[in-house]
Short mmCIF file of C-alpha atoms and ligand atoms in Angstrom, two decimals:
data_model
loop_
_atom_site.label_atom_id
_atom_site.label_comp_id
_atom_site.label_asym_id
_atom_site.label_seq_id
_atom_site.Cartn_x
_atom_site.Cartn_y
_atom_site.Cartn_z
CA MET A 30 142.36 84.50 60.19
CA ARG A 31 143.24 84.84 63.84
CA SER A 32 140.26 84.26 66.07
CA VAL A 33 139.79 84.07 69.84
CA VAL A 34 137.37 81.33 70.87
CA TYR A 35 136.10 79.44 73.88
CA SER A 36 134.17 76.18 74.08
CA ARG A 37 133.56 75.98 77.83
CA THR A 38 132.62 78.77 80.21
CA GLY A 39 135.14 79.74 82.84
CA ASP A 40 137.90 82.13 83.83
CA PRO A 41 139.87 84.02 81.13
CA SER A 42 142.12 80.98 80.57
CA VAL A 43 139.31 79.35 78.53
CA LEU A 44 140.03 81.88 75.75
CA ARG A 45 142.22 80.44 72.97
CA LEU A 46 143.82 82.19 69.99
CA VAL A 47 143.30 79.94 66.94
CA ASP A 48 143.49 80.07 63.13
CA ARG A 49 140.16 79.72 61.35
CA ASP A 50 138.98 80.06 57.75
CA VAL A 51 137.28 83.28 56.73
CA THR A 52 133.70 82.39 55.77
CA GLU A 53 131.35 84.02 53.28
CA PRO A 54 128.52 86.18 54.66
CA GLY A 55 125.10 84.59 54.30
CA PRO A 56 121.99 86.30 52.88
CA GLY A 57 121.34 89.51 54.78
CA GLU A 58 124.78 89.46 56.40
CA ALA A 59 127.88 91.61 56.10
CA ARG A 60 131.45 90.54 56.77
CA VAL A 61 133.44 93.05 58.79
CA ARG A 62 137.24 93.16 58.97
CA VAL A 63 137.48 94.09 62.63
CA ALA A 64 139.96 96.85 63.50
CA VAL A 65 139.08 97.35 67.17
CA SER A 66 137.03 95.14 69.51
CA GLY A 67 135.39 96.69 72.58
CA VAL A 68 135.09 94.74 75.84
CA ASN A 69 132.14 95.15 78.21
CA PRO A 70 131.18 93.46 81.48
CA THR A 71 128.63 91.36 79.58
CA ASP A 72 131.47 89.74 77.62
CA TRP A 73 133.25 88.38 80.68
CA LYS A 74 129.96 87.53 82.37
CA SER A 75 128.96 85.42 79.33
CA ARG A 76 132.41 83.83 79.20
CA LEU A 77 132.35 83.04 82.93
CA GLY A 78 128.79 81.72 82.89
CA SER A 79 127.97 80.09 86.19
CA GLY A 80 131.67 79.26 86.56
CA ASP A 81 131.19 75.52 86.26
CA GLY A 82 132.78 74.91 82.87
CA ALA A 83 129.47 74.40 81.08
CA ALA A 84 129.40 73.84 77.33
CA THR A 85 128.86 76.98 75.25
CA PRO A 86 125.73 77.32 73.07
CA PHE A 87 127.89 76.87 69.95
CA PRO A 88 130.92 74.55 69.60
CA GLU A 89 133.15 77.63 69.56
CA VAL A 90 132.17 81.13 70.65
CA THR A 91 134.15 84.25 69.81
CA PRO A 92 133.63 86.82 72.58
CA ASN A 93 132.81 90.55 72.56
CA GLN A 94 129.62 92.22 71.37
CA ASP A 95 131.11 95.55 70.25
CA GLY A 96 133.62 96.52 67.61
CA ALA A 97 134.48 98.66 64.62
CA GLY A 98 136.13 98.05 61.28
CA VAL A 99 135.54 97.97 57.54
CA ILE A 100 133.01 96.00 55.50
CA ASP A 101 134.87 93.45 53.47
CA ALA A 102 132.02 91.51 51.83
CA VAL A 103 128.22 91.59 51.77
CA GLY A 104 125.76 88.74 51.28
CA GLU A 105 122.66 88.66 49.11
CA ARG A 106 119.89 91.15 49.84
CA VAL A 107 122.13 93.64 51.67
CA GLU A 108 121.31 97.00 50.15
CA ASN A 109 122.32 99.69 52.59
CA LEU A 110 125.96 98.69 53.18
CA SER A 111 128.90 98.43 50.77
CA VAL A 112 132.37 96.95 50.73
CA GLY A 113 134.79 99.56 52.09
CA ASP A 114 132.28 101.21 54.47
CA ARG A 115 133.74 102.09 57.87
CA VAL A 116 131.32 100.71 60.47
CA TRP A 117 130.58 100.00 64.12
CA VAL A 118 128.72 96.90 65.19
CA TYR A 119 126.46 95.98 68.10
CA LEU A 120 125.18 92.70 69.59
CA ALA A 121 127.73 90.92 67.38
CA GLY A 122 127.64 87.79 69.51
CA HIS A 123 124.00 87.83 70.61
CA GLN A 124 122.56 84.35 69.93
CA ARG A 125 125.44 83.79 67.50
CA PRO A 126 129.06 82.70 67.92
CA THR A 127 130.35 85.70 65.93
CA GLY A 128 131.84 88.15 68.42
CA THR A 129 134.43 90.75 67.47
CA ALA A 130 137.60 89.22 68.97
CA GLN A 131 138.66 87.95 65.54
CA GLU A 132 139.93 89.45 62.32
CA TYR A 133 136.72 88.92 60.32
CA THR A 134 133.19 88.43 61.59
CA ASN A 135 129.88 87.89 59.75
CA LEU A 136 126.89 89.74 61.14
CA PRO A 137 123.27 90.47 60.26
CA ALA A 138 123.42 93.72 58.31
CA GLY A 139 121.02 95.30 60.80
CA ARG A 140 123.70 95.15 63.51
CA VAL A 141 126.25 96.97 61.33
CA VAL A 142 126.13 100.77 61.25
CA ARG A 143 128.12 103.23 59.16
CA LEU A 144 130.57 105.42 61.06
CA PRO A 145 130.53 109.08 60.08
CA GLY A 146 133.89 110.09 58.54
CA SER A 147 135.10 111.96 61.58
CA ALA A 148 134.50 109.14 64.07
CA SER A 149 137.44 106.84 64.87
CA PHE A 150 137.36 103.06 65.23
CA ASP A 151 138.08 103.60 68.94
CA ILE A 152 134.84 105.55 69.23
CA GLY A 153 133.00 102.98 67.13
CA ALA A 154 134.15 100.09 69.30
CA SER A 155 133.04 101.96 72.45
CA LEU A 156 129.45 102.59 71.35
CA GLY A 157 127.39 99.40 71.17
CA VAL A 158 126.60 98.20 74.68
CA PRO A 159 127.30 101.45 76.59
CA ALA A 160 125.77 104.05 74.26
CA MET A 161 122.73 101.98 73.28
CA THR A 162 121.99 101.17 76.92
CA ALA A 163 122.40 104.83 77.84
CA HIS A 164 120.08 105.83 74.98
CA ARG A 165 117.36 103.49 76.19
CA ALA A 166 117.73 104.72 79.78
CA LEU A 167 117.37 108.33 78.65
CA THR A 168 114.24 107.70 76.57
CA VAL A 169 111.88 105.81 78.89
CA SER A 170 110.18 108.71 80.68
CA GLU A 171 106.42 109.00 80.49
CA ASP A 172 106.68 112.59 79.26
CA GLY A 173 109.45 111.77 76.83
CA PRO A 174 111.57 112.39 75.00
CA LYS A 175 111.33 109.09 73.14
CA ARG A 176 114.15 110.17 70.85
CA LEU A 177 117.35 112.14 71.49
CA HIS A 178 118.54 115.15 69.52
CA PRO A 179 119.85 118.57 70.50
CA GLY A 180 117.16 120.17 72.64
CA ALA A 181 115.27 116.94 73.34
CA LEU A 182 116.17 117.07 77.06
CA THR A 183 116.25 120.84 77.46
CA GLY A 184 114.75 121.77 80.83
CA LYS A 185 115.21 118.25 82.23
CA VAL A 186 117.53 117.31 85.07
CA VAL A 187 119.21 113.93 84.59
CA LEU A 188 121.08 112.13 87.39
CA VAL A 189 123.62 109.58 86.14
CA ALA A 190 124.79 107.21 88.88
CA GLY A 191 128.43 106.29 88.39
CA GLY A 192 129.43 108.83 85.75
CA ALA A 193 132.94 107.44 85.35
CA GLY A 194 131.62 104.06 84.21
CA ALA A 195 131.35 103.19 80.54
CA VAL A 196 127.55 103.38 80.43
CA GLY A 197 127.58 106.37 82.79
CA HIS A 198 130.01 108.14 80.47
CA ALA A 199 127.79 107.56 77.44
CA ALA A 200 124.73 108.68 79.41
CA ILE A 201 126.43 111.94 80.40
CA GLN A 202 127.50 112.61 76.82
CA LEU A 203 124.11 111.84 75.28
CA ALA A 204 122.17 113.74 77.96
CA ARG A 205 124.44 116.76 77.65
CA TRP A 206 124.21 116.70 73.85
CA ALA A 207 120.42 116.53 74.14
CA GLY A 208 120.34 119.62 76.36
CA ALA A 209 119.81 118.23 79.87
CA THR A 210 121.29 119.56 83.07
CA VAL A 211 123.47 116.60 84.01
CA LEU A 212 124.30 115.54 87.58
CA THR A 213 126.40 112.51 88.36
CA THR A 214 127.62 110.59 91.39
CA ILE A 215 131.18 109.26 91.64
CA SER A 216 133.34 107.75 94.37
CA GLY A 217 136.51 109.87 94.26
CA PRO A 218 138.37 112.84 92.77
CA ALA A 219 139.88 111.00 89.79
CA LYS A 220 136.43 109.80 88.71
CA ALA A 221 135.06 113.31 89.35
CA ALA A 222 137.56 114.68 86.85
CA LEU A 223 136.52 112.07 84.29
CA ALA A 224 132.81 112.75 84.72
CA THR A 225 133.42 116.47 84.39
CA ALA A 226 135.46 115.89 81.24
CA ALA A 227 132.57 113.83 79.87
CA GLY A 228 130.31 116.87 80.27
CA ALA A 229 128.56 116.57 83.63
CA HIS A 230 127.48 119.96 85.00
CA HIS A 231 127.56 118.83 88.65
CA VAL A 232 129.61 116.00 90.16
CA ILE A 233 128.72 114.60 93.59
CA ASN A 234 131.05 112.35 95.57
CA TYR A 235 128.58 109.90 97.10
CA ARG A 236 131.16 108.59 99.57
CA ASP A 237 132.38 111.89 101.05
CA GLU A 238 129.30 114.07 101.11
CA ASP A 239 125.59 113.85 101.82
CA ALA A 240 124.61 113.05 98.24
CA ALA A 241 120.92 113.86 98.70
CA ASN A 242 121.68 117.33 100.08
CA ALA A 243 124.29 118.00 97.44
CA ILE A 244 121.87 117.03 94.67
CA LYS A 245 119.02 119.10 96.15
CA ASN A 246 121.36 122.11 96.37
CA VAL A 247 122.02 122.08 92.63
CA ALA A 248 118.59 120.78 91.58
CA PRO A 249 116.11 122.25 94.08
CA ASP A 250 113.11 121.36 91.90
CA GLY A 251 114.22 117.75 91.71
CA VAL A 252 115.55 115.26 89.18
CA ASP A 253 113.45 114.17 86.19
CA LEU A 254 115.30 111.01 85.25
CA VAL A 255 117.83 108.73 86.93
CA VAL A 256 120.18 106.45 84.97
CA GLU A 257 120.92 103.82 87.62
CA VAL A 258 123.78 101.32 87.87
CA ALA A 259 123.46 100.40 91.56
CA ILE A 260 119.81 100.49 92.59
CA SER A 261 120.22 98.51 95.81
CA ALA A 262 122.60 101.20 97.11
CA ASN A 263 120.82 104.21 95.63
CA SER A 264 117.12 103.43 95.92
CA GLN A 265 116.46 105.77 98.85
CA LEU A 266 118.71 108.49 97.44
CA ASN A 267 116.73 108.43 94.20
CA ILE A 268 113.39 108.71 95.98
CA ASP A 269 114.73 111.63 98.03
CA VAL A 270 115.94 113.69 95.05
CA VAL A 271 113.49 113.04 92.21
CA LYS A 272 110.50 115.21 91.41
CA PRO A 273 106.97 113.83 91.03
CA ARG A 274 106.46 111.61 87.96
CA ALA A 275 110.19 111.04 87.57
CA SER A 276 111.55 107.87 85.99
CA ILE A 277 114.34 105.66 87.28
CA ALA A 278 115.99 103.55 84.58
CA ILE A 279 117.81 100.55 86.07
CA TYR A 280 120.37 98.86 83.84
CA ALA A 281 122.55 96.96 86.34
CA ASN A 282 122.67 95.26 89.71
CA ASP A 283 126.13 96.47 90.74
CA GLY A 284 126.46 96.13 94.50
CA GLY A 285 123.32 94.02 95.01
CA SER A 286 120.54 92.43 93.01
CA GLU A 287 117.58 93.20 95.27
CA PHE A 288 116.06 96.37 96.65
CA LYS A 289 112.98 97.29 98.66
CA LEU A 290 110.31 99.69 97.49
CA ASP A 291 108.36 101.69 100.03
CA VAL A 292 104.92 101.89 98.44
CA ARG A 293 103.89 105.16 100.02
CA GLN A 294 107.11 107.05 99.20
CA ASN A 295 106.96 105.90 95.59
CA MET A 296 103.23 106.47 95.29
CA ILE A 297 103.42 110.02 96.63
CA LYS A 298 105.84 110.90 93.86
CA ASN A 299 104.11 108.85 91.16
CA LEU A 300 107.45 107.25 90.33
CA ARG A 301 108.13 104.99 87.41
CA TYR A 302 110.81 102.27 87.34
CA GLN A 303 112.01 101.02 83.97
CA PHE A 304 114.39 98.07 83.79
CA VAL A 305 116.74 98.04 80.83
CA LEU A 306 118.48 95.08 79.21
CA LEU A 307 119.88 95.60 75.75
CA TYR A 308 119.37 91.99 74.66
CA THR A 309 115.61 92.15 75.07
CA VAL A 310 114.91 95.82 74.45
CA GLY A 311 113.36 95.15 71.03
CA ASP A 312 114.01 96.30 67.49
CA ALA A 313 112.26 99.66 67.73
CA ALA A 314 114.46 100.79 70.63
CA LEU A 315 117.61 99.47 68.94
CA THR A 316 116.78 101.31 65.71
CA ALA A 317 116.03 104.53 67.58
CA ALA A 318 119.34 104.25 69.44
CA VAL A 319 121.30 103.64 66.23
CA GLU A 320 119.73 106.64 64.51
CA ASP A 321 120.18 109.03 67.43
CA ILE A 322 123.72 107.86 68.19
CA THR A 323 124.60 108.39 64.53
CA LEU A 324 123.30 111.95 64.82
CA ALA A 325 125.34 112.53 67.98
CA LEU A 326 128.44 111.06 66.31
CA GLY A 327 127.99 113.45 63.42
CA ASP A 328 127.95 116.30 65.93
CA GLY A 329 131.19 115.03 67.50
CA ALA A 330 129.34 114.54 70.79
CA LEU A 331 130.69 111.09 71.73
CA PRO A 332 134.49 111.38 71.98
CA VAL A 333 136.55 108.84 73.95
CA GLY A 334 139.94 108.99 75.66
CA GLU A 335 141.10 110.47 78.95
CA ASN A 336 140.41 114.07 77.86
CA ALA A 337 136.84 113.09 77.10
CA GLY A 338 136.39 111.27 80.42
CA LEU A 339 136.93 107.71 79.17
CA PRO A 340 140.59 106.55 79.39
CA LEU A 341 141.42 103.83 76.87
CA HIS A 342 143.23 100.61 77.83
CA ARG A 343 144.55 98.73 74.79
CA PHE A 344 145.44 95.07 74.37
CA PRO A 345 146.57 93.06 71.33
CA LEU A 346 144.22 90.31 70.13
CA ALA A 347 146.54 87.65 71.54
CA ASN A 348 145.97 89.17 75.00
CA THR A 349 142.17 89.04 74.92
CA ALA A 350 142.25 87.09 78.20
CA GLN A 351 144.06 89.99 79.90
CA ALA A 352 141.57 92.44 78.38
CA HIS A 353 138.69 90.43 79.85
CA GLN A 354 140.44 90.30 83.22
CA ALA A 355 140.93 94.08 83.17
CA VAL A 356 137.19 94.66 82.70
CA GLN A 357 136.39 92.04 85.33
CA ASP A 358 138.75 93.84 87.71
CA GLY A 359 136.87 97.12 87.21
CA ALA A 360 139.16 99.02 84.83
CA VAL A 361 138.21 102.69 84.82
CA GLY A 362 137.50 103.69 81.23
CA LYS A 363 137.22 101.56 78.11
CA VAL A 364 139.10 98.35 77.37
CA LEU A 365 139.83 97.95 73.66
CA ILE A 366 141.50 95.17 71.68
CA ASP A 367 143.54 96.02 68.58
CA VAL A 368 142.55 93.27 66.18
CA SER A 369 144.05 94.21 62.81
N1 NAP B 18 121.27 96.17 81.18
C1 NAP B 18 122.12 96.28 80.15
O1 NAP B 18 121.75 96.11 78.98
C2 NAP B 18 123.53 96.64 80.47
C3 NAP B 18 124.31 97.29 79.49
C4 NAP B 18 125.59 97.67 79.84
C5 NAP B 18 126.10 97.38 81.09
N2 NAP B 18 125.34 96.72 81.98
C6 NAP B 18 125.85 96.42 83.33
O2 NAP B 18 126.05 97.69 83.91
C7 NAP B 18 127.13 97.64 84.83
C8 NAP B 18 128.10 98.75 84.52
O3 NAP B 18 128.66 98.55 83.23
P1 NAP B 18 129.84 99.52 82.75
O4 NAP B 18 130.38 98.96 81.50
O5 NAP B 18 129.39 100.94 82.77
O6 NAP B 18 130.87 99.25 83.93
P2 NAP B 18 131.99 100.19 84.58
O7 NAP B 18 132.67 100.95 83.49
O8 NAP B 18 132.80 99.31 85.45
O9 NAP B 18 131.18 101.22 85.46
C9 NAP B 18 130.47 100.89 86.61
C10 NAP B 18 130.42 102.15 87.45
O10 NAP B 18 129.44 102.02 88.46
C11 NAP B 18 129.89 102.81 89.56
N3 NAP B 18 129.17 102.50 90.78
C12 NAP B 18 129.16 101.32 91.48
N4 NAP B 18 128.39 101.46 92.57
C13 NAP B 18 127.90 102.73 92.56
C14 NAP B 18 127.04 103.47 93.42
N5 NAP B 18 126.53 102.94 94.54
N6 NAP B 18 126.74 104.75 93.08
C15 NAP B 18 127.24 105.29 91.97
N7 NAP B 18 128.07 104.65 91.12
C16 NAP B 18 128.39 103.37 91.42
C17 NAP B 18 131.38 102.47 89.60
O11 NAP B 18 132.19 103.43 90.24
P3 NAP B 18 132.43 103.48 91.83
O12 NAP B 18 132.32 102.07 92.36
O13 NAP B 18 133.78 104.07 91.99
O14 NAP B 18 131.34 104.36 92.29
C18 NAP B 18 131.73 102.44 88.13
O15 NAP B 18 132.20 103.73 87.70
C19 NAP B 18 127.70 96.22 84.72
O16 NAP B 18 127.15 95.43 85.73
C20 NAP B 18 127.21 95.76 83.36
O17 NAP B 18 127.13 94.35 83.27
C21 NAP B 18 124.06 96.35 81.71
#
């Protein structure tokens, strides 16, 4: 099979296209013939490491956590998946060398999820990191909901920072599907159009207008939950617009890795900060995300493509390095690799 691997961290040139044997899935594993591999910032950040050419944790690592394809073999003790099932996968390369930038990959069966018939491989390959992160961010409030389904967020106001980003897009879609009033901040008109296409009710250009005033105008009673990508830039904005006992879910450090908290301002509003990292979120949250995302998929609530607010950028497997560079350069939308 054709496989992309790297053995030292570094810039995209460390990625090599090689031929490798297809291996049998072990007990509890499924082998997936990968159709589409999805690229996320975490994939290039792992590949880059600290930039000093350090050895990888395995002799060869295949990049990319997300993907979609068809089950081609199952190991012993796999009961809920069958050969021929169309699936999406998540955390494919977490503490394993088995990412999705290769024609076949063996994964623990628990990280392989059936795709409902109507959902494309493009959708499947766009779910893992973005949709599961968004699910966690939307389910950490003290008053709930702990699970998402139509009506779960009815009556709640959700503010998604950066609604044209991949996670932001998934957060808008899931929040809208669950019944929230969805506000989002973006940096320009093209991203405003994308966030609107994704389903946001109100789009605020944080560069051109007074974002706090604009948010208060459309949500005078305040925001219940913030899905935050850039807390160092938005910390004060969030405090200004949330209602008492709101939650702020922080999943990234875009634009700065530190921020200050004014005790009194936060105390007065009884605010709650929840940090989110998919790798350490725990099995219960991962299972909840898989189940709720499957429900949303069945409802057709998670489309991708420009018309759905997430333009697709496609690369062949041989150009995985360019695909990584595109994500690293801030491609707007979703970078996908056609594998087979
Ligand atoms: N914790 C986790 O488990 C987890 C999971 C997924 C992703 N992440 C991290 O989350 C970040 C985003 O990932 P992604 O795949 O969604 O990337 P992306 O598609 O590049 O989106 C990032 C978005 O953030 C927006 N943004 C940046 N600064 C902003 C600000 N001050 N206010 C509002 N929006 C702002 C950007 O747009 P503008 O600059 O135009 O505003 C962009 O649309 C990355 O750092 C990634 O590593 C973490």
